[in-house]
Coordinates of C-alpha atoms and ligand atoms in Angstrom, one line a residue:
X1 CA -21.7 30.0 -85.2
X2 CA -20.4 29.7 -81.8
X3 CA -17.0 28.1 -80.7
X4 CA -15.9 25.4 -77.8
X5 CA -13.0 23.8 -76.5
X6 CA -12.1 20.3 -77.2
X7 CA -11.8 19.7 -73.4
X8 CA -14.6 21.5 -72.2
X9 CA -17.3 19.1 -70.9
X10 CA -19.4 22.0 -70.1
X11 CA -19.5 23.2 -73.8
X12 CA -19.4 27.0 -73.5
X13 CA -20.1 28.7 -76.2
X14 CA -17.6 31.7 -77.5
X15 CA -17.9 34.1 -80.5
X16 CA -15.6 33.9 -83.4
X17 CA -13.9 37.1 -82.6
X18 CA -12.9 36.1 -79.2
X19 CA -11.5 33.1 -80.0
X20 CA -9.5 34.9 -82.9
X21 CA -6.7 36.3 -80.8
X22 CA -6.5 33.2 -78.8
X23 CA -4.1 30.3 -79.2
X24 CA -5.0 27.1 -76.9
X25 CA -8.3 27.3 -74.8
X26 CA -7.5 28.2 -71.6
X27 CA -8.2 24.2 -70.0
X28 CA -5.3 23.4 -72.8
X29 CA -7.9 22.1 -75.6
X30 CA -8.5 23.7 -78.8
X31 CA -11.0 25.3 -80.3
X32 CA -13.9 23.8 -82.7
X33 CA -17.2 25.4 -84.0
X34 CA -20.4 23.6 -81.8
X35 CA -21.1 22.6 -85.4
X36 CA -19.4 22.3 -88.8
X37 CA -21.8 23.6 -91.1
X38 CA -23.3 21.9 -94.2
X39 CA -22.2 22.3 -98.0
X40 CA -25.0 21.2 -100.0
X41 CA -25.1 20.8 -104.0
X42 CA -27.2 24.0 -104.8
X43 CA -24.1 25.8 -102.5
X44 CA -21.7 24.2 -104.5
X45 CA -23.6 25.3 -108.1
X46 CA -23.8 28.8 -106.8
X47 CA -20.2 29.2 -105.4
X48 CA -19.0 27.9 -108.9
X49 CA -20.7 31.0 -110.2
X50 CA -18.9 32.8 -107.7
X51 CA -15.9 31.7 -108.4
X52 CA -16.8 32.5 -111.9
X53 CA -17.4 36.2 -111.5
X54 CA -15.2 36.8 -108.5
X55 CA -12.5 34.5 -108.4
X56 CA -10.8 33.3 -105.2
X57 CA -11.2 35.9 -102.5
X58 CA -14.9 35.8 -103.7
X59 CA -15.3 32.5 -102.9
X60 CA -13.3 32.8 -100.0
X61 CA -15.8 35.4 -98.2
X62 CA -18.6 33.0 -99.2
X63 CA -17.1 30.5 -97.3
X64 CA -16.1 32.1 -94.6
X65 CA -19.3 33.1 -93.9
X66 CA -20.5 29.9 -92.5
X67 CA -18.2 30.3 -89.8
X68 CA -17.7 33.7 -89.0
X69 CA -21.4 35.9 -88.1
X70 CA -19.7 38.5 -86.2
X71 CA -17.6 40.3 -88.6
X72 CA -20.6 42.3 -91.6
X73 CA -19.7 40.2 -94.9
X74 CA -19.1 43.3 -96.4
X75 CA -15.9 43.7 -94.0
X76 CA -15.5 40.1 -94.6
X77 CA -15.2 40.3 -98.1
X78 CA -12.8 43.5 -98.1
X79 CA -10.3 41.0 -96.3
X80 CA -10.6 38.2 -98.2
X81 CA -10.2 40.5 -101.3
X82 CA -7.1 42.1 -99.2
X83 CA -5.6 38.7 -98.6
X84 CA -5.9 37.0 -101.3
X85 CA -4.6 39.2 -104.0
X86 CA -2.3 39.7 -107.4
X87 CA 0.6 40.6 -107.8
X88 CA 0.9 40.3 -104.3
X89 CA 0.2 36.2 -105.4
X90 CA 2.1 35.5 -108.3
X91 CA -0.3 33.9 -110.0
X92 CA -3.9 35.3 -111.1
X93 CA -5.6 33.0 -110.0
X94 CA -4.1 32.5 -106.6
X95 CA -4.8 28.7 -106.6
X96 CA -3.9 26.4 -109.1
X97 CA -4.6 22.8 -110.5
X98 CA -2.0 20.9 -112.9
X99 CA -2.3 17.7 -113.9
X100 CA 0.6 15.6 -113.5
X101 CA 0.1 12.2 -114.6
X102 CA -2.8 9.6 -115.1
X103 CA -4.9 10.2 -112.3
X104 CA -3.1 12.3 -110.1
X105 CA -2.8 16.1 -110.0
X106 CA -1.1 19.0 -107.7
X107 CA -2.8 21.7 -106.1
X108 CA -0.8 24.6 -106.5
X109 CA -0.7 26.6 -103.2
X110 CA 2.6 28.1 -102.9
X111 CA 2.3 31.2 -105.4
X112 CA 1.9 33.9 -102.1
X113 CA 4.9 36.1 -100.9
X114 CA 6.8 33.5 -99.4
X115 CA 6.5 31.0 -101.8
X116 CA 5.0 28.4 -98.6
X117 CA 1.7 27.6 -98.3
X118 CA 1.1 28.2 -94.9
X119 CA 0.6 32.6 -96.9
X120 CA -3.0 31.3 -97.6
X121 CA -4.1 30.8 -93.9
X122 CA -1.4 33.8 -92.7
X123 CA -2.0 36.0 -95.2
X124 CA -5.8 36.0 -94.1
X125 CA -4.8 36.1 -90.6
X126 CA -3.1 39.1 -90.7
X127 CA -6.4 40.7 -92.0
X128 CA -8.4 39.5 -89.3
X129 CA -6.4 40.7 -86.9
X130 CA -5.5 44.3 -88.2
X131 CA -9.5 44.8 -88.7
X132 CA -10.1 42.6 -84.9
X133 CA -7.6 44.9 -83.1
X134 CA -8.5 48.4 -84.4
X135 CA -12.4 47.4 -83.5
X136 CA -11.3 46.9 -80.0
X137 CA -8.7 49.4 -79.6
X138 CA -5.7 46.9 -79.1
X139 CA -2.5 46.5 -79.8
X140 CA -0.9 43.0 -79.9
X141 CA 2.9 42.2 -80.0
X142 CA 3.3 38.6 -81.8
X143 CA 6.2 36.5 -80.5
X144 CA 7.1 33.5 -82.2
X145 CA 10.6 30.7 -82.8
X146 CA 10.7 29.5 -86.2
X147 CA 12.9 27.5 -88.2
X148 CA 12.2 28.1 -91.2
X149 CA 8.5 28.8 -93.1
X150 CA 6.3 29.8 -90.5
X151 CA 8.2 32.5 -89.5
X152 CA 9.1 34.1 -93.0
X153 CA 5.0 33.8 -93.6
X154 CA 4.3 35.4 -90.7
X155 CA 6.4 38.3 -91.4
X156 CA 5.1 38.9 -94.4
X157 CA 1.6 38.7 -93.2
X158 CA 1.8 41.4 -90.7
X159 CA 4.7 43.7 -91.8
X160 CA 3.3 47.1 -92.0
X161 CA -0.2 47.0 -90.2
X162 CA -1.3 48.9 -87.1
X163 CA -0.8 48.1 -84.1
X164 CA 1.0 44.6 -84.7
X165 CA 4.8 44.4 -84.1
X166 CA 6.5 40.6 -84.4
X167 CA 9.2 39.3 -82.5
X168 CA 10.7 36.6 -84.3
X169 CA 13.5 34.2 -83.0
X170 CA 15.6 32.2 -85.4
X171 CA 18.4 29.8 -84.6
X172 CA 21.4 31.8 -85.3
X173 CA 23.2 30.0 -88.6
X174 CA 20.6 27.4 -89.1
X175 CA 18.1 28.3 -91.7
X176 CA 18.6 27.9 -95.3
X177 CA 20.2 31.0 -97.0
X178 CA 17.3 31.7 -98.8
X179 CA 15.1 31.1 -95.6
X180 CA 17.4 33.8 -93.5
X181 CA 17.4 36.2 -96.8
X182 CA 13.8 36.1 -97.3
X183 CA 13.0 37.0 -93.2
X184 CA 16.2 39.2 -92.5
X185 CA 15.6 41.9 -95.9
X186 CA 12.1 42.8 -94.7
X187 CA 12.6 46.8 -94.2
X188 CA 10.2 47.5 -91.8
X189 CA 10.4 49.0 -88.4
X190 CA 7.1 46.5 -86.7
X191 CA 9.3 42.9 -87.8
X192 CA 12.2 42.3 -85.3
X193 CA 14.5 39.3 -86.4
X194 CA 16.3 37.8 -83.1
X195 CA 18.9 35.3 -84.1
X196 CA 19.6 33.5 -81.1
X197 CA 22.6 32.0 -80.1
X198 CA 21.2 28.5 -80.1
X199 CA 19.4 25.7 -81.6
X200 CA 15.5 25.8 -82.3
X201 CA 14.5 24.6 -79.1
X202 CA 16.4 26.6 -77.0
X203 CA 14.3 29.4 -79.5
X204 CA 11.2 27.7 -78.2
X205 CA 11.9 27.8 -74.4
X206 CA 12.5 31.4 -74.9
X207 CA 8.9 32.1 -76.2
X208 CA 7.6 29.8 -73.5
X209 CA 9.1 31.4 -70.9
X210 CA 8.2 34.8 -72.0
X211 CA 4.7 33.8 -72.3
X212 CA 4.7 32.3 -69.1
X213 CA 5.3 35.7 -67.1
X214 CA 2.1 36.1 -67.2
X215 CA 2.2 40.1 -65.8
X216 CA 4.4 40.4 -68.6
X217 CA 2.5 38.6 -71.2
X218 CA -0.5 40.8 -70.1
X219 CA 1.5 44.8 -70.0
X220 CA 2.8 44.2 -73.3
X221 CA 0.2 42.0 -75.4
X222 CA 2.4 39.5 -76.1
X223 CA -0.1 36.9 -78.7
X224 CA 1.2 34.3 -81.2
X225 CA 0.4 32.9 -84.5
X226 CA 1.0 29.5 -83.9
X227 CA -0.5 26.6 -86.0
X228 CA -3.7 25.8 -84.1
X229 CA -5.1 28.9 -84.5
X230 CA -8.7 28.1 -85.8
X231 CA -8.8 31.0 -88.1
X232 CA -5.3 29.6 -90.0
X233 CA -7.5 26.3 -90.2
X234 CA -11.3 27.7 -91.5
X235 CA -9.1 29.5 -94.1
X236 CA -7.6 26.9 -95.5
X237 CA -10.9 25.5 -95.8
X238 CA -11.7 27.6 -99.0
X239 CA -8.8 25.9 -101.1
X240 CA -10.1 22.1 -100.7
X241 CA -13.9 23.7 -102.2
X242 CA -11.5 26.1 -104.4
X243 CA -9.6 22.4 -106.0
X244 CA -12.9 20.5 -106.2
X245 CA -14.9 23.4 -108.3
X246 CA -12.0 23.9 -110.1
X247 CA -11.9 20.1 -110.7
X248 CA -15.3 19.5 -111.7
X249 CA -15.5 22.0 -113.7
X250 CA -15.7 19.9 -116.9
X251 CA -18.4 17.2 -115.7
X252 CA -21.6 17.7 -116.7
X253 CA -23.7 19.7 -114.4
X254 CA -26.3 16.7 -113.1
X255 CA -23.1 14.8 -112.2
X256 CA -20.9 16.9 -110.5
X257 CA -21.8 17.0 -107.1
X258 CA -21.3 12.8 -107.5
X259 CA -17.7 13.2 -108.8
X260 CA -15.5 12.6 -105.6
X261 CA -12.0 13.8 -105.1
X262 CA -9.2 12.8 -102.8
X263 CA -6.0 14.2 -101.6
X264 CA -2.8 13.8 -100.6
X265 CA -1.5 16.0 -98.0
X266 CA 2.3 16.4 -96.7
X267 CA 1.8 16.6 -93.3
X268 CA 3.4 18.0 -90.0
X269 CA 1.0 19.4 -87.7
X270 CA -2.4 17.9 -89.2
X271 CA -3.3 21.9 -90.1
X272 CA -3.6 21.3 -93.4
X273 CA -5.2 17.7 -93.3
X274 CA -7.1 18.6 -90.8
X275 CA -9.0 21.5 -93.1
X276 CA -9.6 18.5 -95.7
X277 CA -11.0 16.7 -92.8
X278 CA -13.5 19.9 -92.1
X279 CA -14.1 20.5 -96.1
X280 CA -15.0 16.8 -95.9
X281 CA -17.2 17.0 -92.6
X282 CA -19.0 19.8 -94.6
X283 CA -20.0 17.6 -97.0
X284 CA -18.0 18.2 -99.5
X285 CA -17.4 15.4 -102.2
X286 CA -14.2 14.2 -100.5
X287 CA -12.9 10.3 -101.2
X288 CA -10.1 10.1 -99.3
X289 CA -7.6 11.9 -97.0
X290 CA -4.2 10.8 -97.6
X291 CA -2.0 11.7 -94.6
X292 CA 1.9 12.0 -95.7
X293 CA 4.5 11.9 -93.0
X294 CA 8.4 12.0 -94.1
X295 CA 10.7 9.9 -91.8
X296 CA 9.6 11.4 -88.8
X297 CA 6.1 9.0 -89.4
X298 CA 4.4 10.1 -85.8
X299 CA 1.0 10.4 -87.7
X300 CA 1.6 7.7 -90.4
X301 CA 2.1 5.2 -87.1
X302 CA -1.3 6.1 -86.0
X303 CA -3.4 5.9 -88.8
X304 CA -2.0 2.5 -88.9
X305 CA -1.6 0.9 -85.8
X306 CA -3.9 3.3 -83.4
X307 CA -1.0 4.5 -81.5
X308 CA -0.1 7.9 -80.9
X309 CA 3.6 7.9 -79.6
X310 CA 4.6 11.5 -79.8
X311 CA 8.6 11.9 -80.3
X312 CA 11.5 13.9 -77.6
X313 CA 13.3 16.7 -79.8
X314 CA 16.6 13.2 -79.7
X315 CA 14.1 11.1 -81.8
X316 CA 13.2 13.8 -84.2
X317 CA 15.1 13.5 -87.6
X318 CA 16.6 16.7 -89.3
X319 CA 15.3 15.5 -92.9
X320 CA 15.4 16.9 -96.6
X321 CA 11.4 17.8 -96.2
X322 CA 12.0 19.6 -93.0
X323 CA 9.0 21.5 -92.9
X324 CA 7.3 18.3 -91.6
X325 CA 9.8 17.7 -88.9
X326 CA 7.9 17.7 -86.1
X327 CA 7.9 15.4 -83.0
X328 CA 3.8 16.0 -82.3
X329 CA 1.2 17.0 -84.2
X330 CA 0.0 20.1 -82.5
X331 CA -3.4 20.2 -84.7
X332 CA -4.7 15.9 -84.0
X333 CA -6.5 16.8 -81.5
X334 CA -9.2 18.5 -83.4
X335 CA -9.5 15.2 -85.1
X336 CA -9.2 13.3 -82.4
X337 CA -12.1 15.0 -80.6
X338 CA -14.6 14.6 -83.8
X339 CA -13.9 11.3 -84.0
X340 CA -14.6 10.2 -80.2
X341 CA -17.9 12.3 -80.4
X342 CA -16.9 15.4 -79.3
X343 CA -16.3 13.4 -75.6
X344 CA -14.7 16.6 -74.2
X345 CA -13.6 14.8 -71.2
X346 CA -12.3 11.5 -72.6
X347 CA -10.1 13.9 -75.0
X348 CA -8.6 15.7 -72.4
X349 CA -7.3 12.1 -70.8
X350 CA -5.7 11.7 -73.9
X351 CA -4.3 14.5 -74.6
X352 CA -3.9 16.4 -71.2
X353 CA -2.9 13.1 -69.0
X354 CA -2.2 9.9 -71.2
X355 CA 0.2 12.2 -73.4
X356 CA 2.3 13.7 -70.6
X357 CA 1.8 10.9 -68.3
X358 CA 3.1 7.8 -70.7
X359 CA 4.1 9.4 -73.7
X360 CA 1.2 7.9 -75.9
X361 CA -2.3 6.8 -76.0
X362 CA -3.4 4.0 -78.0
X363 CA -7.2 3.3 -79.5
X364 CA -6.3 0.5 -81.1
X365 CA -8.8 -1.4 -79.5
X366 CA -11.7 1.5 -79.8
X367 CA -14.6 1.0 -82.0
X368 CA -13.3 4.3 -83.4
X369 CA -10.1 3.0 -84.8
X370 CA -12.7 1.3 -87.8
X371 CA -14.2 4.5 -88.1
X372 CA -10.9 6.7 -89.1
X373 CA -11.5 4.6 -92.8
X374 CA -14.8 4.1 -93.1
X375 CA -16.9 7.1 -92.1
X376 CA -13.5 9.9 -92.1
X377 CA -12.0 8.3 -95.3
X378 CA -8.3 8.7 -94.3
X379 CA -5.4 6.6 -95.2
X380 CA -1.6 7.5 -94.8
X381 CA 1.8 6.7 -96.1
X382 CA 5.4 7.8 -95.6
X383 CA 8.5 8.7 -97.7
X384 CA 12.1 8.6 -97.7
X385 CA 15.2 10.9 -98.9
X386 CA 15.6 8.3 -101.4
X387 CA 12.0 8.4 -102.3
X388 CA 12.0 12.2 -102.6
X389 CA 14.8 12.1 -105.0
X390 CA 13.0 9.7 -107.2
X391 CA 10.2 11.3 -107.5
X392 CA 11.0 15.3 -108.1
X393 CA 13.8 13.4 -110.9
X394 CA 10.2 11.2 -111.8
X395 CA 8.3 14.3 -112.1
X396 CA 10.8 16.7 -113.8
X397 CA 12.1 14.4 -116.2
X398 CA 8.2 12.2 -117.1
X399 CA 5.9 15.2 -116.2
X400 CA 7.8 18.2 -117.1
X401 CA 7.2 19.8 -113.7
X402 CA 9.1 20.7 -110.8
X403 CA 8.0 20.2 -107.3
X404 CA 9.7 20.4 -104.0
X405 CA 10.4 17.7 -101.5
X406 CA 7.0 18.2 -99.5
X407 CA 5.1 17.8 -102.3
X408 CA 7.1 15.0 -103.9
X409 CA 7.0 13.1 -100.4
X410 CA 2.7 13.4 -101.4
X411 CA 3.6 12.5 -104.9
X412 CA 5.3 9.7 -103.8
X413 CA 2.8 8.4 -101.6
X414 CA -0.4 9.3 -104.3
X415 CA 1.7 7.5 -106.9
X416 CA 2.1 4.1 -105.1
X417 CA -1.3 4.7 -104.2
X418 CA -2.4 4.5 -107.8
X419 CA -0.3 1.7 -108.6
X420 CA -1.7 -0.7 -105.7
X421 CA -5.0 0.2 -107.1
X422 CA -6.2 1.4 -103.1
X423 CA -7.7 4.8 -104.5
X424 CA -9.7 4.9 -107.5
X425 CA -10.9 8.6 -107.1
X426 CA -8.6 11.5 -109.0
X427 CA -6.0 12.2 -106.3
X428 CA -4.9 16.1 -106.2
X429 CA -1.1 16.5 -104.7
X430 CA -1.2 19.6 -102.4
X431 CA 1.7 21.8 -103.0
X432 CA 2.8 23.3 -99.7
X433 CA 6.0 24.9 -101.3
X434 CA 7.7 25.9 -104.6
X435 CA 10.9 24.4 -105.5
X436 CA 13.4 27.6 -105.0
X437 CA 12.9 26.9 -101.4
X438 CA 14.9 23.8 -101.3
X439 CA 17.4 24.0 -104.2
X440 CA 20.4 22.3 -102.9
X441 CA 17.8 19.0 -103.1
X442 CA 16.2 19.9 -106.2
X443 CA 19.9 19.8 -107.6
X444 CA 20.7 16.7 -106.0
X445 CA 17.5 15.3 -107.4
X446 CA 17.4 16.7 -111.5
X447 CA 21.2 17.7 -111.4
X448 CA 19.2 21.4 -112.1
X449 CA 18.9 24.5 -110.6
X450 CA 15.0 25.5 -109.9
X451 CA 13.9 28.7 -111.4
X452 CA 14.0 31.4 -109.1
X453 CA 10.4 33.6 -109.8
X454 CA 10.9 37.4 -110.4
X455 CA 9.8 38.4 -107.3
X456 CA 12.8 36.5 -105.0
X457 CA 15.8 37.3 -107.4
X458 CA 18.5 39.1 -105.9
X459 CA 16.6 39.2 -101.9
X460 CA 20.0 37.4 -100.7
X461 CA 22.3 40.6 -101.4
X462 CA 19.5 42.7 -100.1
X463 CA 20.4 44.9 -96.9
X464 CA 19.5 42.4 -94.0
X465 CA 17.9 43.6 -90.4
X466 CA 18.3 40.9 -87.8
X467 CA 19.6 41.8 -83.8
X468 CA 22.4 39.0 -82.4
X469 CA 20.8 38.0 -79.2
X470 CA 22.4 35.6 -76.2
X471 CA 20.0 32.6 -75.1
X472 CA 18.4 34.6 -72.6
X473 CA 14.8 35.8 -72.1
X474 CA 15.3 38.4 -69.9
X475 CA 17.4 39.7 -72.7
X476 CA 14.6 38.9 -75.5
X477 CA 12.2 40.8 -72.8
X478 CA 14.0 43.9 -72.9
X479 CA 14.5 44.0 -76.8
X480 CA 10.4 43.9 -77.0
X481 CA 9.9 46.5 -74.1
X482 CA 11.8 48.6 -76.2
X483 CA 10.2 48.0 -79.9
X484 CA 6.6 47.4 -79.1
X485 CA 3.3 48.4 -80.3
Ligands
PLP1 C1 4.0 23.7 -92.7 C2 4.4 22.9 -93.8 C3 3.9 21.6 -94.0 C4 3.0 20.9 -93.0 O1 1.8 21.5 -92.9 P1 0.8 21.2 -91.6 O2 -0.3 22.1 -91.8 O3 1.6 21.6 -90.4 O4 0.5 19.8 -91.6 C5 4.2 20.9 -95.2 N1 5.0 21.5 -96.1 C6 5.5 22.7 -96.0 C7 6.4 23.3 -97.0 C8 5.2 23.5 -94.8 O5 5.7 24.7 -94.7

């Protein structure tokens, strides 16, 4: 399995493990295996015996397989059986599948340390980079501006493994209180909290001007984590084969690999989506893709009109699923590229010139737009405050089950879905975060406090490690110079 860029008309080929480390492809694209391997039904039959014996790390070295040659499986497995463990997950089974109501269902995905999702791709990540570094004698110091889950996961990913320190900027006063307890109480020399004295984006500017010194990008090893690293992507992969097996499990054996599935996927940088779209691409028995934006609807605009108008930071609404708060969709791309044929050079007009140039692109008028149903399956929808409300009070109080606004804002979407009769598959809810996250909405929703799991009581009058920094880079600069790897 060899890798290219979405913008490289010439196609050249890299190996997994050099594209690990990476973020962007150097000519700005992203990168894509030449080839998305194929699932087949005798794959399927023998991973659900896989799954039976090993459970989900098994599975998730199976899969990961197909798109990683250069690491022995043996190694392979070792991580996946690192990553992906209990009590480190709260829950045994590390992935779980509920049924809410009628037809619809949630994915649980949320049980890792930080109680986000986003520890399924991260908590592998960290892996592959511990076991990628030590093979090539490296160190690599990670340097990242969150604002909430990315961050936290991050952390928690790479805390204690050689040869990785992170560098983690936070706008000073502006995370949750559970967000800043759950980064700031890590007790670990290698995870440096810098809360900035600033707003997110001034966070951002820091990273980006630190990265772009390039001589000092290069002395001190200075990576990232970001979102459209391929490895977060492939892993995330293994859940959507996880849900279906998991799903099917009941129907009788000649018809299972006919019983389709659909999701609904709260949606900010089309990572998550975008692994259902690979899953799907596979061959898995995917119906459809359901794309959920919140009020900032960039992607829900798109998938129905064929414009792409990506937002300034002014247009981008602070909402109550903030998570999916974004202004672009730093993942589409990858999308966007399979769907125009893999035209490297017509993708990097849209996204290297139209983009920057006007602000948008729209294919409303291309052939393709027809295709985004009919051959990829995807539809979309959005949600409201007022609609996440409803439906976390509509689920607590009708289902018995309590689920944060990201996931509600899926709910919401899956539901009315339902109701219009435009899905007619089972539709599985992905749940990208646990409730305790977001309390002060929870409340506002069910009038009730969610349950705080074992593992997170009392981390807000913990000890708490975080260095008061000016909005300065030189200043950040210094503070990694001194705590490297
Ligand atoms: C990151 C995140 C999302 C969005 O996921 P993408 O992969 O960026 O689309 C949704 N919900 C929660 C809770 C998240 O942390």
């Amino acid at each position: 399995m060899r890798y290219i860029s979405t913008r490289d008309p010439k196609r050249t080929p890299q190996k997994f493990s050099d594209i690990l480390l990476e973020g962007l492809a150097p000519d700005g694209g992203l990168f894509l295996p030449e080839e998305y391997p194929t699932i087949t039904g005798e794959d399927l039959d023998r991973w659900r015996k896989t799954l039976a014996d090993g459970g989900y790390p098994a599975l998730a070295a199976e899969v990961l397989q197909l798109f990683i040659d250069d690491i022995p499986a043996d190694d392979l497995a070792d991580l996946t059986h690192r990553a992906y463990s209990y009590p480190k997950f709260s829950e045994q089974e590390i992935v779980t599948v509920t049924h809410l109501e009628d037809d619809i269902y949630k994915g649980g995905l949320s049980y890792g340390p930080t109680a986000a999702f986003k520890d399924m791709a991260m908590q592998l990540l960290g892996e592959l980079f511990e076991y990628e570094l030590k093979r090539r004698g490296q160190v690599l110091n990670i340097l990242g501006a969150t604002s909430g889950d990315t961050g936290s996961s991050a952390e928690y990913a790479m805390r204690g493994r050689d040869g990785i320190s992170v560098f983690m900027l936070t706008p000073r006063g502006r995370m949750t209180a559970f967000q800043q307890a759950q980064m700031f109480s890590i007790d670990d020399p290698n995870v440096i909290n810098m809360a900035v004295d600033g707003v997110f984006d001034d966070c951002q500017d820091i990273v980006k001007a630190v990265s772009s010194d390039l001589q000092f990008k290069r002395t001190w090893s200075i990576g990232a984590v970001n979102s459209i690293n391929w490895a977060r992507l492939v892993a995330q992969v293994v859940y959507y084969i996880y849900i279906w097996l998991r799903m099917t499990d009941g129907v009788a054996p000649a018809e299972q690999y006919d019983t389709k599935l659909s999701f609904a996927v709260p949606t900010g940088n089309f990572g998550d989506v975008c692994a259902g779209h690979v899953a799907r691409s596979m061959g898995l028995p995917i119906d459809r893709l359901i794309v959920v934006t919140n009020e900032n609807d960039v992607l829900n605009e798109f998938f129905s009109t064929g414009v792409y108008r990506v937002r300034s930071a002014a247009q981008t609404l602070a909402t109550s699923s903030p998570s999916m708060d974004i202004s672009k969709a730093s993942n589409f791309e990858r999308f966007i590229a399979d769907l125009l044929g893999r035209d490297a050079e017509r993708v990097a007009d849209l996204f290297g010139r139209q983009l920057n140039e006007q602000g948008y692109f729209d294919l409303s008028d291309d052939p393709a737009f027809e295709r985004i149903v009919s051959d990829y399956g995807f539809m979309s929808g959005s949600s409201t405050h007022q609609d996440r409300l409803d439906t976390i009070r509509h689920t607590w109080e009708d289902d018995g089950v309590m689920i944060d606004p990201h996931t509600a804002d899926g709910v919401k979407v899956a539901r009315e879905l339902k109701a219009n009769n435009e899905v007619d598959t089972p539709i599985v809810c992905l749940e990208t975060a646990l409730p305790v996250k977001f309390s002060e909405t929870i409340e506002e929703a069910t009038g009730e406090q969610p349950e705080i799991p074992e593992r997170f009581q009392g981390i807000e009058d913990l000890p708490r490690r975080v260095l008061d920094v000016p909005n300065d880079a030189e200043h950040v600069k210094q503070v990694i110079v001194e705590n490297s790897s």
